[in-house]
Structures are given as structure tokens and as C-alpha cells.
Amino acid sequence: MELIAEKDGVESELSALSSVLDSHGVNMNTSLTTFDGYPRDDLDIAQIRITRTRIIHLRNDYKGLLLRIEAGLHTHHASAQHDAYSANSANVGAVRTDPPTASSSNNILPAGVTETPFAKVNSVVAGSPAEDAGLKAGDAIRRFGSINWMNHEKLTKIAETVQRSEGRSINVKVLRKDDYNHAQEDLQLQLMPRRDWGGRGMLGCHLLPA
């Protein structure tokens, strides 16, 4: 429970820091210099750099927390399975039940752990497959087919999935923030990559690491 509380605290601070960047009209990737290399005079560059640095540190801490939570869940699950196996062996005797294997615990991770947002929709082209699926700029990608924050490999796995899935629907889970009332909504969308939609690529959207 302490790890969960710590995770919630990190999430709250990350949300607050993200709001700081939003107030300056920038994100983690916005350039702070002009085209000729001079610092932009319309931004509080010092504040933005401090905020970005803190976000990077917190993201690293957050990943570490999730790994520790995952390890704890695996340990708890393995212990519970072992106790059940021991009890079954004592009661049944002649009936043999194989103990749980390491791979059997891979499915125990709750959605809150495996579906941490790992990408953000930066832009969506009108008339594209992405728009047809309902994706909007600002959506946070939690799952893209079988891809999640633990295996996206700097978003390269998304590109591989898209290339293999032309003409087939991909289940995409997103977290959408309502700027009007600050609520967040979980959505499941069906995205079908196509080459013949009249634009570049097979999706018609630009994704950035979260």
C-alpha cells in the first residue's frame, strides 16, 4: 500500500508540473531557442528547464515504482499459488497439481500498472484513419494493440504493429483530458491503418513519447 500511495503522489506531482508547462504554452519537446539559436524572449526559460528536469526525474522514479509494484504482485501471486498448491496436495494426496510457473504470473498485472500512458497524440490529419477512429490531439496512448509502456521500445513497436496491420483494426486505449472541466476519460478506439486515405503514412497522426 505504501508503494501505491507513493505512486499516487508521483502522479499528482507530474500532473501539477505538466500544468506548469501548459501555463507557459510548451511541452517537453518545445524548442526554447529561436531558429538562429538564441533563447526565446517570450518564455521563462529558467522555470521551464527546472520543471522539465523535475519531470524527467519523476518519470524515472515512477518507472522504478511500477517495477517494484510489479515485483511485489508477482511475489504475492506466487505465494498464494504455492499455498493453494500445498493445501491441494495435502487434501487430495494422489491427485497431482503442477505448481505455478513464472510465466503464469504474467497476466496478474492490473490495468493501472500495465496501461500507464507512454505516448501522446501531437496532431491528427483531417480525413485520416486516425480521425476516423476518433483520435484527437492531446490523447494519451495507454495501449496500442499489444503494445504498452513496458514494451514500446521508444515507440518503434507501434510502427511495426502498424506495418503488419494494414486493413485490420487495432484496439487503442487512450486517456483523454477534458480541458473544460479537467475530467479524464478512458476510451477504447478501433484504428485501421490504410495507405489509400490520401495522405502520408497509414495513420495520419503524429505521436510523441509521453
mmCIF file of C-alpha atoms in Angstrom:
data_model
loop_
_atom_site.group_PDB
_atom_site.id
_atom_site.type_symbol
_atom_site.label_atom_id
_atom_site.label_comp_id
_atom_site.label_asym_id
_atom_site.label_seq_id
_atom_site.Cartn_x
_atom_site.Cartn_y
_atom_site.Cartn_z
ATOM 1 C CA MET A 1 0.000 0.000 0.000
ATOM 2 C CA GLU A 2 2.922 2.336 0.693
ATOM 3 C CA LEU A 3 4.174 1.877 -2.867
ATOM 4 C CA ILE A 4 0.708 2.585 -4.256
ATOM 5 C CA ALA A 5 0.475 5.750 -2.162
ATOM 6 C CA GLU A 6 3.936 6.802 -3.339
ATOM 7 C CA LYS A 7 2.913 6.129 -6.954
ATOM 8 C CA ASP A 8 -0.211 8.274 -6.500
ATOM 9 C CA GLY A 9 1.920 11.062 -5.076
ATOM 10 C CA VAL A 10 4.286 10.979 -8.051
ATOM 11 C CA GLU A 11 1.338 11.002 -10.453
ATOM 12 C CA SER A 12 -0.109 14.067 -8.697
ATOM 13 C CA GLU A 13 3.200 15.935 -8.874
ATOM 14 C CA LEU A 14 3.672 15.024 -12.526
ATOM 15 C CA SER A 15 0.180 16.341 -13.265
ATOM 16 C CA ALA A 16 0.955 19.592 -11.464
ATOM 17 C CA LEU A 17 4.263 20.020 -13.303
ATOM 18 C CA SER A 18 2.550 19.309 -16.605
ATOM 19 C CA SER A 19 0.127 22.120 -15.789
ATOM 20 C CA VAL A 20 3.105 24.430 -15.230
ATOM 21 C CA LEU A 21 4.393 23.673 -18.721
ATOM 22 C CA ASP A 22 0.876 24.124 -20.109
ATOM 23 C CA SER A 23 0.696 27.558 -18.499
ATOM 24 C CA HIS A 24 3.797 28.545 -20.463
ATOM 25 C CA GLY A 25 2.359 27.093 -23.677
ATOM 26 C CA VAL A 26 5.117 24.480 -24.015
ATOM 27 C CA ASN A 27 5.674 20.763 -23.543
ATOM 28 C CA MET A 28 8.718 18.567 -23.006
ATOM 29 C CA ASN A 29 9.737 18.874 -26.648
ATOM 30 C CA THR A 30 9.097 22.541 -27.405
ATOM 31 C CA SER A 31 12.228 24.359 -28.550
ATOM 32 C CA LEU A 32 13.377 27.121 -26.192
ATOM 33 C CA THR A 33 15.537 28.828 -28.802
ATOM 34 C CA THR A 34 14.825 30.782 -31.962
ATOM 35 C CA PHE A 35 15.661 29.412 -35.404
ATOM 36 C CA ASP A 36 19.090 31.067 -35.209
ATOM 37 C CA GLY A 37 19.916 29.623 -31.803
ATOM 38 C CA TYR A 38 19.086 32.484 -29.415
ATOM 39 C CA PRO A 39 16.968 31.945 -26.269
ATOM 40 C CA ARG A 40 13.335 32.842 -26.824
ATOM 41 C CA ASP A 41 12.439 36.072 -25.027
ATOM 42 C CA ASP A 42 8.753 35.157 -24.781
ATOM 43 C CA LEU A 43 9.370 32.281 -22.368
ATOM 44 C CA ASP A 44 10.546 31.907 -18.782
ATOM 45 C CA ILE A 45 13.305 29.554 -19.869
ATOM 46 C CA ALA A 46 14.775 29.023 -16.390
ATOM 47 C CA GLN A 47 11.421 27.957 -14.948
ATOM 48 C CA ILE A 48 10.684 25.690 -17.891
ATOM 49 C CA ARG A 49 14.078 23.968 -17.669
ATOM 50 C CA ILE A 50 13.706 23.400 -13.917
ATOM 51 C CA THR A 51 10.221 21.964 -14.466
ATOM 52 C CA ARG A 52 11.375 19.699 -17.291
ATOM 53 C CA THR A 53 14.286 18.399 -15.223
ATOM 54 C CA ARG A 54 11.953 17.583 -12.332
ATOM 55 C CA ILE A 55 9.545 15.801 -14.697
ATOM 56 C CA ILE A 56 12.379 13.658 -16.081
ATOM 57 C CA HIS A 57 13.476 12.679 -12.564
ATOM 58 C CA LEU A 58 9.901 11.879 -11.539
ATOM 59 C CA ARG A 59 9.288 9.788 -14.645
ATOM 60 C CA ASN A 60 12.343 7.701 -13.815
ATOM 61 C CA ASP A 61 11.148 7.352 -10.231
ATOM 62 C CA TYR A 62 7.689 6.402 -11.499
ATOM 63 C CA LYS A 63 9.034 3.625 -13.702
ATOM 64 C CA GLY A 64 11.046 2.304 -10.772
ATOM 65 C CA LEU A 65 7.951 2.329 -8.568
ATOM 66 C CA LEU A 66 5.918 0.429 -11.156
ATOM 67 C CA LEU A 67 8.635 -2.201 -11.430
ATOM 68 C CA ARG A 68 8.690 -2.591 -7.645
ATOM 69 C CA ILE A 69 4.894 -2.853 -7.571
ATOM 70 C CA GLU A 70 5.027 -5.440 -10.350
ATOM 71 C CA ALA A 71 7.664 -7.463 -8.471
ATOM 72 C CA GLY A 72 5.535 -7.338 -5.327
ATOM 73 C CA LEU A 73 2.485 -8.545 -7.229
ATOM 74 C CA HIS A 74 4.457 -11.405 -8.730
ATOM 75 C CA THR A 75 5.744 -12.406 -5.291
ATOM 76 C CA HIS A 76 2.273 -12.208 -3.743
ATOM 77 C CA HIS A 77 0.721 -14.194 -6.571
ATOM 78 C CA ALA A 78 3.419 -16.878 -6.463
ATOM 79 C CA SER A 79 3.000 -17.199 -2.692
ATOM 80 C CA ALA A 80 -0.768 -17.525 -2.988
ATOM 81 C CA GLN A 81 -0.420 -20.128 -5.726
ATOM 82 C CA HIS A 82 2.105 -22.056 -3.658
ATOM 83 C CA ASP A 83 -0.185 -22.057 -0.606
ATOM 84 C CA ALA A 84 -3.092 -23.251 -2.734
ATOM 85 C CA TYR A 85 -0.929 -25.966 -4.266
ATOM 86 C CA SER A 86 0.267 -27.115 -0.833
ATOM 87 C CA ALA A 87 -3.276 -27.245 0.510
ATOM 88 C CA ASN A 88 -4.471 -29.129 -2.548
ATOM 89 C CA SER A 89 -1.650 -31.656 -2.237
ATOM 90 C CA ALA A 90 -2.446 -32.244 1.435
ATOM 91 C CA ASN A 91 -6.171 -32.704 0.851
ATOM 92 C CA VAL A 92 -6.130 -34.662 -2.385
ATOM 93 C CA GLY A 93 -2.989 -36.700 -1.958
ATOM 94 C CA ALA A 94 -2.948 -38.854 -5.058
ATOM 95 C CA VAL A 95 -4.104 -36.125 -7.385
ATOM 96 C CA ARG A 96 -1.115 -34.166 -8.662
ATOM 97 C CA THR A 97 -1.423 -30.489 -9.482
ATOM 98 C CA ASP A 98 1.529 -28.754 -11.100
ATOM 99 C CA PRO A 99 2.746 -25.712 -9.170
ATOM 100 C CA PRO A 100 2.530 -22.344 -10.882
ATOM 101 C CA THR A 101 5.257 -21.391 -13.310
ATOM 102 C CA ALA A 102 6.877 -17.998 -13.679
ATOM 103 C CA SER A 103 5.039 -17.378 -16.926
ATOM 104 C CA SER A 104 1.647 -17.944 -15.299
ATOM 105 C CA SER A 105 2.048 -14.767 -13.261
ATOM 106 C CA ASN A 106 2.461 -12.534 -16.307
ATOM 107 C CA ASN A 107 -1.281 -11.966 -16.500
ATOM 108 C CA ILE A 108 -1.770 -10.660 -12.971
ATOM 109 C CA LEU A 109 -0.719 -7.057 -13.542
ATOM 110 C CA PRO A 110 -3.637 -4.680 -13.094
ATOM 111 C CA ALA A 111 -4.523 -2.250 -15.858
ATOM 112 C CA GLY A 112 -3.347 0.648 -13.699
ATOM 113 C CA VAL A 113 0.211 -0.712 -13.905
ATOM 114 C CA THR A 114 0.476 -2.003 -17.464
ATOM 115 C CA GLU A 115 -1.585 0.777 -19.035
ATOM 116 C CA THR A 116 0.425 3.788 -17.966
ATOM 117 C CA PRO A 117 0.370 6.335 -20.833
ATOM 118 C CA PHE A 118 3.526 6.052 -22.924
ATOM 119 C CA ALA A 119 2.713 8.199 -25.972
ATOM 120 C CA LYS A 120 0.771 11.356 -26.750
ATOM 121 C CA VAL A 121 -1.085 12.289 -29.922
ATOM 122 C CA ASN A 122 0.525 15.521 -31.099
ATOM 123 C CA SER A 123 -1.635 16.087 -34.185
ATOM 124 C CA VAL A 124 -4.314 14.386 -36.286
ATOM 125 C CA VAL A 125 -4.855 14.992 -40.015
ATOM 126 C CA ALA A 126 -8.414 15.587 -41.214
ATOM 127 C CA GLY A 127 -9.851 12.646 -43.133
ATOM 128 C CA SER A 128 -7.177 10.259 -41.875
ATOM 129 C CA PRO A 129 -7.642 6.801 -40.361
ATOM 130 C CA ALA A 130 -6.701 8.333 -37.015
ATOM 131 C CA GLU A 131 -9.506 10.874 -37.254
ATOM 132 C CA ASP A 132 -11.943 8.206 -38.426
ATOM 133 C CA ALA A 133 -11.073 6.174 -35.321
ATOM 134 C CA GLY A 134 -11.796 9.157 -33.082
ATOM 135 C CA LEU A 135 -8.247 10.033 -32.029
ATOM 136 C CA LYS A 136 -7.696 13.656 -31.024
ATOM 137 C CA ALA A 137 -4.627 15.782 -30.396
ATOM 138 C CA GLY A 138 -3.726 15.552 -26.725
ATOM 139 C CA ASP A 139 -4.931 11.955 -26.270
ATOM 140 C CA ALA A 140 -2.566 9.884 -24.119
ATOM 141 C CA ILE A 141 -1.971 6.380 -25.510
ATOM 142 C CA ARG A 142 -2.211 3.679 -22.822
ATOM 143 C CA ARG A 143 -2.241 0.632 -25.088
ATOM 144 C CA PHE A 144 -1.809 0.178 -28.824
ATOM 145 C CA GLY A 145 -2.788 -3.368 -29.734
ATOM 146 C CA SER A 146 -0.417 -5.423 -27.567
ATOM 147 C CA ILE A 147 1.967 -2.503 -27.048
ATOM 148 C CA ASN A 148 2.155 -0.803 -23.645
ATOM 149 C CA TRP A 149 4.603 1.351 -21.677
ATOM 150 C CA MET A 150 6.742 -1.674 -20.815
ATOM 151 C CA ASN A 151 7.441 -2.876 -24.360
ATOM 152 C CA HIS A 152 7.010 0.034 -26.793
ATOM 153 C CA GLU A 153 10.801 0.483 -27.215
ATOM 154 C CA LYS A 154 10.711 4.225 -27.870
ATOM 155 C CA LEU A 155 7.523 3.803 -29.961
ATOM 156 C CA THR A 156 9.287 1.593 -32.557
ATOM 157 C CA LYS A 157 6.918 -1.285 -31.766
ATOM 158 C CA ILE A 158 3.950 0.896 -32.727
ATOM 159 C CA ALA A 159 5.439 1.406 -36.198
ATOM 160 C CA GLU A 160 5.990 -2.345 -36.533
ATOM 161 C CA THR A 161 2.416 -3.076 -35.461
ATOM 162 C CA VAL A 162 1.032 -0.560 -37.966
ATOM 163 C CA GLN A 163 3.055 -2.068 -40.825
ATOM 164 C CA ARG A 164 1.707 -5.535 -40.010
ATOM 165 C CA SER A 165 -1.888 -4.401 -39.592
ATOM 166 C CA GLU A 166 -2.876 -2.646 -42.828
ATOM 167 C CA GLY A 167 -6.608 -3.061 -43.314
ATOM 168 C CA ARG A 168 -7.096 -4.590 -39.862
ATOM 169 C CA SER A 169 -8.451 -2.905 -36.756
ATOM 170 C CA ILE A 170 -6.110 -2.212 -33.857
ATOM 171 C CA ASN A 171 -7.588 -1.743 -30.393
ATOM 172 C CA VAL A 172 -6.233 1.526 -28.983
ATOM 173 C CA LYS A 173 -6.825 2.597 -25.390
ATOM 174 C CA VAL A 174 -6.460 6.306 -24.703
ATOM 175 C CA LEU A 175 -6.827 8.687 -21.806
ATOM 176 C CA ARG A 176 -8.498 11.946 -22.844
ATOM 177 C CA LYS A 177 -8.453 15.097 -20.712
ATOM 178 C CA ASP A 178 -11.359 17.491 -20.860
ATOM 179 C CA ASP A 179 -9.794 20.948 -20.574
ATOM 180 C CA TYR A 180 -13.157 22.476 -19.739
ATOM 181 C CA ASN A 181 -13.908 20.562 -16.540
ATOM 182 C CA HIS A 182 -10.480 18.922 -16.050
ATOM 183 C CA ALA A 183 -12.014 15.442 -16.096
ATOM 184 C CA GLN A 184 -10.265 12.455 -17.657
ATOM 185 C CA GLU A 185 -11.976 9.822 -19.755
ATOM 186 C CA ASP A 186 -10.798 6.314 -20.671
ATOM 187 C CA LEU A 187 -11.657 5.405 -24.263
ATOM 188 C CA GLN A 188 -11.232 2.311 -26.431
ATOM 189 C CA LEU A 189 -10.943 3.087 -30.132
ATOM 190 C CA GLN A 190 -10.630 0.915 -33.230
ATOM 191 C CA LEU A 191 -7.903 2.189 -35.552
ATOM 192 C CA MET A 192 -7.476 0.688 -39.033
ATOM 193 C CA PRO A 193 -4.188 1.600 -40.809
ATOM 194 C CA ARG A 194 -4.628 2.360 -44.530
ATOM 195 C CA ARG A 195 -2.380 3.606 -47.317
ATOM 196 C CA ASP A 196 -5.196 4.790 -49.586
ATOM 197 C CA TRP A 197 -6.644 7.580 -47.448
ATOM 198 C CA GLY A 198 -4.920 10.335 -49.440
ATOM 199 C CA GLY A 199 -2.202 11.435 -47.036
ATOM 200 C CA ARG A 200 1.183 10.417 -45.712
ATOM 201 C CA GLY A 201 1.645 7.228 -43.711
ATOM 202 C CA MET A 202 -1.056 4.773 -42.742
ATOM 203 C CA LEU A 203 -2.444 6.578 -39.679
ATOM 204 C CA GLY A 204 -2.426 10.303 -40.359
ATOM 205 C CA CYS A 205 -1.353 11.282 -36.865
ATOM 206 C CA HIS A 206 1.860 12.258 -35.140
ATOM 207 C CA LEU A 207 2.797 10.547 -31.870
ATOM 208 C CA LEU A 208 5.338 11.720 -29.301
ATOM 209 C CA PRO A 209 6.731 9.889 -26.270
ATOM 210 C CA ALA A 210 4.711 10.758 -23.172
#
